GROMACS .gro file of C-alpha atoms in nm:
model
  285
    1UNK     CA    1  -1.299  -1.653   2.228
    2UNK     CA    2  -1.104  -1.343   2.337
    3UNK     CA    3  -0.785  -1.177   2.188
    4UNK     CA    4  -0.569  -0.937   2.285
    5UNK     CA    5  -0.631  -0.554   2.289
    6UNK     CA    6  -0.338  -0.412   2.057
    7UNK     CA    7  -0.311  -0.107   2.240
    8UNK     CA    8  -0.389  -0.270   2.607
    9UNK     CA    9  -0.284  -0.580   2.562
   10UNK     CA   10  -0.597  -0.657   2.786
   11UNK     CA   11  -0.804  -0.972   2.659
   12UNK     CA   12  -1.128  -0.823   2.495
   13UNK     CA   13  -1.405  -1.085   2.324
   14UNK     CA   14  -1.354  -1.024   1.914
   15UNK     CA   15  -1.404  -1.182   1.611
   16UNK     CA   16  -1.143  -1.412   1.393
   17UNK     CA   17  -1.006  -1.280   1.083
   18UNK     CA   18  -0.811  -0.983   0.883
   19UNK     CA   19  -1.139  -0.775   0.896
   20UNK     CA   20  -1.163  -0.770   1.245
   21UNK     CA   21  -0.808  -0.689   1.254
   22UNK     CA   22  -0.822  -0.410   1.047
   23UNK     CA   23  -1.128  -0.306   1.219
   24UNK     CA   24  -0.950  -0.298   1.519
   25UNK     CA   25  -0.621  -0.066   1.386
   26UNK     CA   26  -0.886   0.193   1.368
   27UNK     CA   27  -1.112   0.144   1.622
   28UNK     CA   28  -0.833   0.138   1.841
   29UNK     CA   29  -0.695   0.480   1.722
   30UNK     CA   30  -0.386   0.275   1.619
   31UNK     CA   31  -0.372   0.425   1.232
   32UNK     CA   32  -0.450   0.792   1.363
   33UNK     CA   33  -0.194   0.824   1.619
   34UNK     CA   34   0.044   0.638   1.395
   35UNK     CA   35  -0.045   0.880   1.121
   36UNK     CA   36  -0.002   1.185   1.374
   37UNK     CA   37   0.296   1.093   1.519
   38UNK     CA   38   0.466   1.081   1.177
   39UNK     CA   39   0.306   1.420   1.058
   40UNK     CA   40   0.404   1.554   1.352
   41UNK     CA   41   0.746   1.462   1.349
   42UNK     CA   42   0.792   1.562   0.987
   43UNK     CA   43   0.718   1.882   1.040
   44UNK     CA   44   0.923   1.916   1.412
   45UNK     CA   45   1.254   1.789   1.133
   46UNK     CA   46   1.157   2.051   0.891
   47UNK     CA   47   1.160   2.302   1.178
   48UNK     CA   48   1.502   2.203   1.280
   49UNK     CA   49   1.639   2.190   0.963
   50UNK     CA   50   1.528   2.541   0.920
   51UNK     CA   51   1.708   2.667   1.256
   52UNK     CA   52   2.021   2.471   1.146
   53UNK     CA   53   2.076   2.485   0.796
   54UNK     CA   54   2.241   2.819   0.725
   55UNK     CA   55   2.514   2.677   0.963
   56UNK     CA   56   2.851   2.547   0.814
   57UNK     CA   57   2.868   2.221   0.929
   58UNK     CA   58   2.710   1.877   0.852
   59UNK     CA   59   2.632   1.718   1.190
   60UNK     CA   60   2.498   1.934   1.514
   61UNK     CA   61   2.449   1.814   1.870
   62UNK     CA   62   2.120   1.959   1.943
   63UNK     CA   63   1.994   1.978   2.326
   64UNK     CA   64   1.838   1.681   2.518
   65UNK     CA   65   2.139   1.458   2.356
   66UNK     CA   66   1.968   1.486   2.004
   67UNK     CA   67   2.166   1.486   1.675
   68UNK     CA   68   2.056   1.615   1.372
   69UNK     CA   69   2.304   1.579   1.073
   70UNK     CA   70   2.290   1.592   0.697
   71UNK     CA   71   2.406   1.280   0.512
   72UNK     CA   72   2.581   1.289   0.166
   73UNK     CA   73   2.434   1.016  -0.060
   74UNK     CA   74   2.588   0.965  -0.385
   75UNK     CA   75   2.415   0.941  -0.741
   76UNK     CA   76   2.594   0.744  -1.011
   77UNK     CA   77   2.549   0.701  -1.370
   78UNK     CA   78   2.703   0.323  -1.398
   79UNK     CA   79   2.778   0.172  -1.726
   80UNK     CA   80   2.631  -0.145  -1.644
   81UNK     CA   81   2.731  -0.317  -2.029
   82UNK     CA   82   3.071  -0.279  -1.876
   83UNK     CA   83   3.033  -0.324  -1.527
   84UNK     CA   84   2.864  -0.661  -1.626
   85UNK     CA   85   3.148  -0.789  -1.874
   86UNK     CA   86   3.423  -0.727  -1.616
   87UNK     CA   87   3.210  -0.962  -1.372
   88UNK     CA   88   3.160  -1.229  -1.609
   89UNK     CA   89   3.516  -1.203  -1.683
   90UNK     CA   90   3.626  -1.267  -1.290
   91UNK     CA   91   3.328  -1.558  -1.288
   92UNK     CA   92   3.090  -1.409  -1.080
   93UNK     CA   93   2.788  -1.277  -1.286
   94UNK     CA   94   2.552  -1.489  -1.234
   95UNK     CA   95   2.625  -1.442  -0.818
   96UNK     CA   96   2.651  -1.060  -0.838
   97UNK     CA   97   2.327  -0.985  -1.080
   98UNK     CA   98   1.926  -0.988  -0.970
   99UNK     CA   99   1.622  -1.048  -1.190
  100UNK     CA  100   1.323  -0.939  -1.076
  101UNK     CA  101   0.965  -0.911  -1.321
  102UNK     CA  102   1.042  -0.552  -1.398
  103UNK     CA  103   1.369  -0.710  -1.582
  104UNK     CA  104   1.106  -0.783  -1.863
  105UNK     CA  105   0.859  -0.537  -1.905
  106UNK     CA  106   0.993  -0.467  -2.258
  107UNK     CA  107   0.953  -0.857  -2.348
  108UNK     CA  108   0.672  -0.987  -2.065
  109UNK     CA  109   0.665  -1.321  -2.288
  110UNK     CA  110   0.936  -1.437  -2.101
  111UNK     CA  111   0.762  -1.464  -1.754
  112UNK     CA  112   0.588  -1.788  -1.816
  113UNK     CA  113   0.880  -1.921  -1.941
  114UNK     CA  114   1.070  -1.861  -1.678
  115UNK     CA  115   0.826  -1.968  -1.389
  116UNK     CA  116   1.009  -2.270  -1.257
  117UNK     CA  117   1.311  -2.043  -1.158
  118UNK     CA  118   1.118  -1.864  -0.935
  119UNK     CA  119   1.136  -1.806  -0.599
  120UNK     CA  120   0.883  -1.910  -0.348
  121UNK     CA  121   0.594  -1.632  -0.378
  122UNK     CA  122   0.576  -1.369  -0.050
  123UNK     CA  123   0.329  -1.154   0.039
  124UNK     CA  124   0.257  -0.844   0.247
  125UNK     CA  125  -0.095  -0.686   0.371
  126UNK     CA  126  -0.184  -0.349   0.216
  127UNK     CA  127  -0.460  -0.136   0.346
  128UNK     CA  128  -0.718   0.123   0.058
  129UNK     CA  129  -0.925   0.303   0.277
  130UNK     CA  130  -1.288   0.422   0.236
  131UNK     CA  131  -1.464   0.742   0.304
  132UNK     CA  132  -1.436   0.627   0.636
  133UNK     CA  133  -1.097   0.483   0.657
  134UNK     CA  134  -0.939   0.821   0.545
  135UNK     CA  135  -1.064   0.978   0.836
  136UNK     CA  136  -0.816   0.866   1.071
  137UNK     CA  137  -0.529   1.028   0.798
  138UNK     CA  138  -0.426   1.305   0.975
  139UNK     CA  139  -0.388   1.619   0.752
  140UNK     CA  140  -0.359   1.896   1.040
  141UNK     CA  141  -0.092   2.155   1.006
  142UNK     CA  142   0.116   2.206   1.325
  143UNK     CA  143   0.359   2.446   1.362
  144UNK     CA  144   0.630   2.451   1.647
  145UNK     CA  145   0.869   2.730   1.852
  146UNK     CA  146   1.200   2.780   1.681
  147UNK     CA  147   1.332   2.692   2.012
  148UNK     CA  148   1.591   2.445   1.971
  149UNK     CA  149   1.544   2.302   2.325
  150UNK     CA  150   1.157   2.286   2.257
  151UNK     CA  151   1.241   2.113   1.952
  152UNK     CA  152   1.431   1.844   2.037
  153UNK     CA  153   1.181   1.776   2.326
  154UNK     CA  154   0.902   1.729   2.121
  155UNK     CA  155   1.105   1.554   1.879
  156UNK     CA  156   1.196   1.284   2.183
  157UNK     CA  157   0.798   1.265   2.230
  158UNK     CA  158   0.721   1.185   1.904
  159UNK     CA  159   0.947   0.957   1.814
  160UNK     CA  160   0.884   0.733   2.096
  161UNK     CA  161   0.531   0.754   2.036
  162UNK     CA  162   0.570   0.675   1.672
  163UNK     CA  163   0.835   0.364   1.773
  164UNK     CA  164   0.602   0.226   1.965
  165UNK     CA  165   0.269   0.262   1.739
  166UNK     CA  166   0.449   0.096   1.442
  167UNK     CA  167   0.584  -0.143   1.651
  168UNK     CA  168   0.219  -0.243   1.701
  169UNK     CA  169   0.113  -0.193   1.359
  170UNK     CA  170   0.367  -0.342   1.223
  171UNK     CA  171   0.256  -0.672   1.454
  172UNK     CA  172  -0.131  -0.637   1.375
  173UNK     CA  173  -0.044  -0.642   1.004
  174UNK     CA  174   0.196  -0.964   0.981
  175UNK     CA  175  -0.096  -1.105   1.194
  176UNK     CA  176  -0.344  -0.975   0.892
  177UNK     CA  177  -0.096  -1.110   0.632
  178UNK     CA  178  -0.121  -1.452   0.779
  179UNK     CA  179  -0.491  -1.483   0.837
  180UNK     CA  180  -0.602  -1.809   0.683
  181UNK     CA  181  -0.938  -1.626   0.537
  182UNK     CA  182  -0.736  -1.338   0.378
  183UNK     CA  183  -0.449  -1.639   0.261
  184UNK     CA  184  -0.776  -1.777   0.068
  185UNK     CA  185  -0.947  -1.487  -0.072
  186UNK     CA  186  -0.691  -1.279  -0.127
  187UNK     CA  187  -0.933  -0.951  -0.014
  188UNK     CA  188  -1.161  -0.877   0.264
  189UNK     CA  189  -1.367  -0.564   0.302
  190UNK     CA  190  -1.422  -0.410   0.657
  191UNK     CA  191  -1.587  -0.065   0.750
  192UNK     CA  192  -1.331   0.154   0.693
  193UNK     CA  193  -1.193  -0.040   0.304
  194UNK     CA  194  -1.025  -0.328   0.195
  195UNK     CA  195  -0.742  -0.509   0.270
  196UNK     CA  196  -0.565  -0.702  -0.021
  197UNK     CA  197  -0.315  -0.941   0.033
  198UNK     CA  198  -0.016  -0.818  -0.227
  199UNK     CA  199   0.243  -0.992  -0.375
  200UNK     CA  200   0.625  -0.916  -0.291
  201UNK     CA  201   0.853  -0.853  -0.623
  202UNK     CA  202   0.939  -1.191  -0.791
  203UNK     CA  203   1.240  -1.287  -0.773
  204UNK     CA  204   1.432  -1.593  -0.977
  205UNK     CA  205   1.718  -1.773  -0.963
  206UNK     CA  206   1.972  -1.600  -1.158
  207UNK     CA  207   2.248  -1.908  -1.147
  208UNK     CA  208   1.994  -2.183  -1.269
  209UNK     CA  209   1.876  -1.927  -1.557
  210UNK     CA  210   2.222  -1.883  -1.617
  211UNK     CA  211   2.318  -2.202  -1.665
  212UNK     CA  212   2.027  -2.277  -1.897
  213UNK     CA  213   1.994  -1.976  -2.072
  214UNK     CA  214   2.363  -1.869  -2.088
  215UNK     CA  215   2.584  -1.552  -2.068
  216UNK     CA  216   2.392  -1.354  -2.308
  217UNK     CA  217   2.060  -1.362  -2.131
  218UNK     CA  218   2.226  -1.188  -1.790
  219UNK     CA  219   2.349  -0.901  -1.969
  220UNK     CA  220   2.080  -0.837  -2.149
  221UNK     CA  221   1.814  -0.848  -1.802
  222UNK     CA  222   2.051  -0.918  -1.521
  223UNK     CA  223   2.051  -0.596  -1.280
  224UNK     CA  224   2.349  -0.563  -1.115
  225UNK     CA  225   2.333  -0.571  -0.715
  226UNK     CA  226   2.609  -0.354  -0.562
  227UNK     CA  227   2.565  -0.496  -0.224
  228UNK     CA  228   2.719  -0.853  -0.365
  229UNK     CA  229   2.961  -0.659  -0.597
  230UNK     CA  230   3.075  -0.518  -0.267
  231UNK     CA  231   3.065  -0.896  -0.085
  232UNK     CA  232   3.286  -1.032  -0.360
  233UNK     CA  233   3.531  -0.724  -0.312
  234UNK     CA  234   3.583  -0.843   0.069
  235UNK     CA  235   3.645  -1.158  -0.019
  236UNK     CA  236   3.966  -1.078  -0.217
  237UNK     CA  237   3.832  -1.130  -0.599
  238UNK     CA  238   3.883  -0.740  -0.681
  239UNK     CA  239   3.963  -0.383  -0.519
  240UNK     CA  240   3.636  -0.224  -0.495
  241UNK     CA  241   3.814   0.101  -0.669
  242UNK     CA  242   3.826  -0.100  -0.987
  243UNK     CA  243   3.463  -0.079  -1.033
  244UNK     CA  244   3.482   0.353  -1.011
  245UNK     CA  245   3.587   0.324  -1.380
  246UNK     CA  246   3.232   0.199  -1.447
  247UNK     CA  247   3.035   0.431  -1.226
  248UNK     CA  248   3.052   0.835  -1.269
  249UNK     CA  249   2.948   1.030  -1.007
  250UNK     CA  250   2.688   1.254  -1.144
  251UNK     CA  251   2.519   1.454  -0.818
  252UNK     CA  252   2.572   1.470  -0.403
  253UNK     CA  253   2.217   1.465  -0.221
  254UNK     CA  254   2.196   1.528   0.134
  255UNK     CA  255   1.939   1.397   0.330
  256UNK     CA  256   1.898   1.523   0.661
  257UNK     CA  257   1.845   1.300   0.957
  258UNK     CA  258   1.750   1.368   1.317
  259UNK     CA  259   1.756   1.107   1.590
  260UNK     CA  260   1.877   1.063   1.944
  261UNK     CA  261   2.231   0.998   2.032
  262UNK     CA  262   2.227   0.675   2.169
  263UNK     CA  263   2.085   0.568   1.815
  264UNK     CA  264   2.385   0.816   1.661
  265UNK     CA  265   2.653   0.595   1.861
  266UNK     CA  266   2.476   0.283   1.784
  267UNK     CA  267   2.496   0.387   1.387
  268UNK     CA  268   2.853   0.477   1.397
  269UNK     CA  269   2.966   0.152   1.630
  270UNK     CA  270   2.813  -0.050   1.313
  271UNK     CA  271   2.937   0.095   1.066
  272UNK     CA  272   3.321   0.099   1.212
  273UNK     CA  273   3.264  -0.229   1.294
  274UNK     CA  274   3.144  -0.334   0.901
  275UNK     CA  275   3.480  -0.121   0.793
  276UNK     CA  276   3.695  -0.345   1.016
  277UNK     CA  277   3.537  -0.651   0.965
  278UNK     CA  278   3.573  -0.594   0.557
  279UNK     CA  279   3.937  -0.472   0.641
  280UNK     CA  280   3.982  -0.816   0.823
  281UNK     CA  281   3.834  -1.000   0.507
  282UNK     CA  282   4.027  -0.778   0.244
  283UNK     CA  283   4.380  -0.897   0.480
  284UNK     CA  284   4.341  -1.285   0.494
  285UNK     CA  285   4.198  -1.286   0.134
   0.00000   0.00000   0.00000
């Protein structure tokens, strides 16, 4: 039986199963040049940010049509007690609140009673290396020019190196994830450590528990999800501003961020196009 080389994509005689697969991430040189790339593109943004940071502005074109930009990301302190009694009060709780196992780690009785409003169980591959395995980290210090132009050429380099490799990986381990041995077992060793197949974050059915359990039981372990707070608010059931009275904005991080431009443009063309289409929503509400 033969399979195809992740890196060549040339058919090569292998074994079946997750251990072979993992065996081949590393025999490969998949997991080191994954694990270089990203070192070495951590410390190529660190050396930008360095050039560019004394500067007096948020977003710099860089040579070689490379942007490098700081982004503003707000910290709130939300009174959720609040926040959750205005959204029972327009009806939509039980659509705009999550619960998730780490809702009860103050009362974990309450997971086996709530089993049959789970959702379906997913899974993801995870990787704890041996001796050998941590090997292929890579742990070397590199150090770049200051050069600007430099920079944003090896920064090209590296990230197309790095899109690529987890592209791969990133194949190879859904591949893992769905081997029927691993499915089984749960764990299979291979030279260079395990691989475990993990569970995902359970997640329930916050409308059936609702209805069964009532109001009372969502404010006391409902989380509230600001991504369908913001759905309802483009579908005409409140001005998102009403919800500021709830949330106090308690810190401004910036996180800086370096990619090409065509990814820049690609960025902002989304996210005009979510304002309009939430403008269009908000106007035949």
């Amino acid at each position: 039986m033969t399979k195809e080389n992740i890196l060549t994509g040339n058919d090569v005689p292998v074994l079946i199963g997750a251990a072979q697969l993992m065996e081949d991430v590393f025999k490969s040189g998949l997991y080191r040049e994954l694990k270089t790339a990203t070192n070495k593109l951590e410390t190529i943004k660190e050396t930008i940010r360095h050039q560019i940071e004394s500067g007096d502005t948020r977003r710099y074109e860089l040579p070689n049509n490379v942007i490098a930009k700081f982004v503003p990301f707000p910290i709130y302190n939300t009174d959720e007690v609040g926040l959750k009694e205005y959204l029972y009060d327009l009806g939509i709780l039980p659509h705009t609140t999550t619960l998730t196992k780490k809702s009860f780690k103050e009362e974990p009785n309450l997971l086996d009673e709530l089993i049959p409003y789970q959702y379906p169980t997913e899974y993801f591959a995870q990787f704890y290396l041996n001796k050998l395995g941590k090997l292929h980290i890579d742990k070397e210090d590199y150090s770049y020019s200051n050069d600007l132009h430099e920079l944003s050429l090896h920064f090209l380099e590296q990230s197309t190196i790095l899109d690529n490799r987890k592209r791969l990986y990133e194949n190879i381990m859904l591949k893992i994830k769905n081997c029927p041995f691993l499915l089984q077992s749960k764990v299979l060793k291979s030279s260079y450590g395990t691989c475990k197949l993990r569970e995902k974050e359970t997640r329930y059915d916050t409308h059936s528990i609702y209805l069964e359990y009532g109001v009372d039981f969502l404010m006391n372990y409902g989380q509230v999800s600001f991504q369908s707070v913001e759905n309802f608010s483009t579908m005409g059931y409140f001005n998102l501003s009403e919800i500021r009275q709830f949330r106090k904005l308690i810190d401004i991080q910036l996180r800086f961020v370096v990619m090409d431009k065509e990814k820049d443009i690609k960025q902002s063309e989304y996210f005009q196009h979510q304002l309009m289409r939430k403008a269009q929503l908000l106007r035949y509400a």
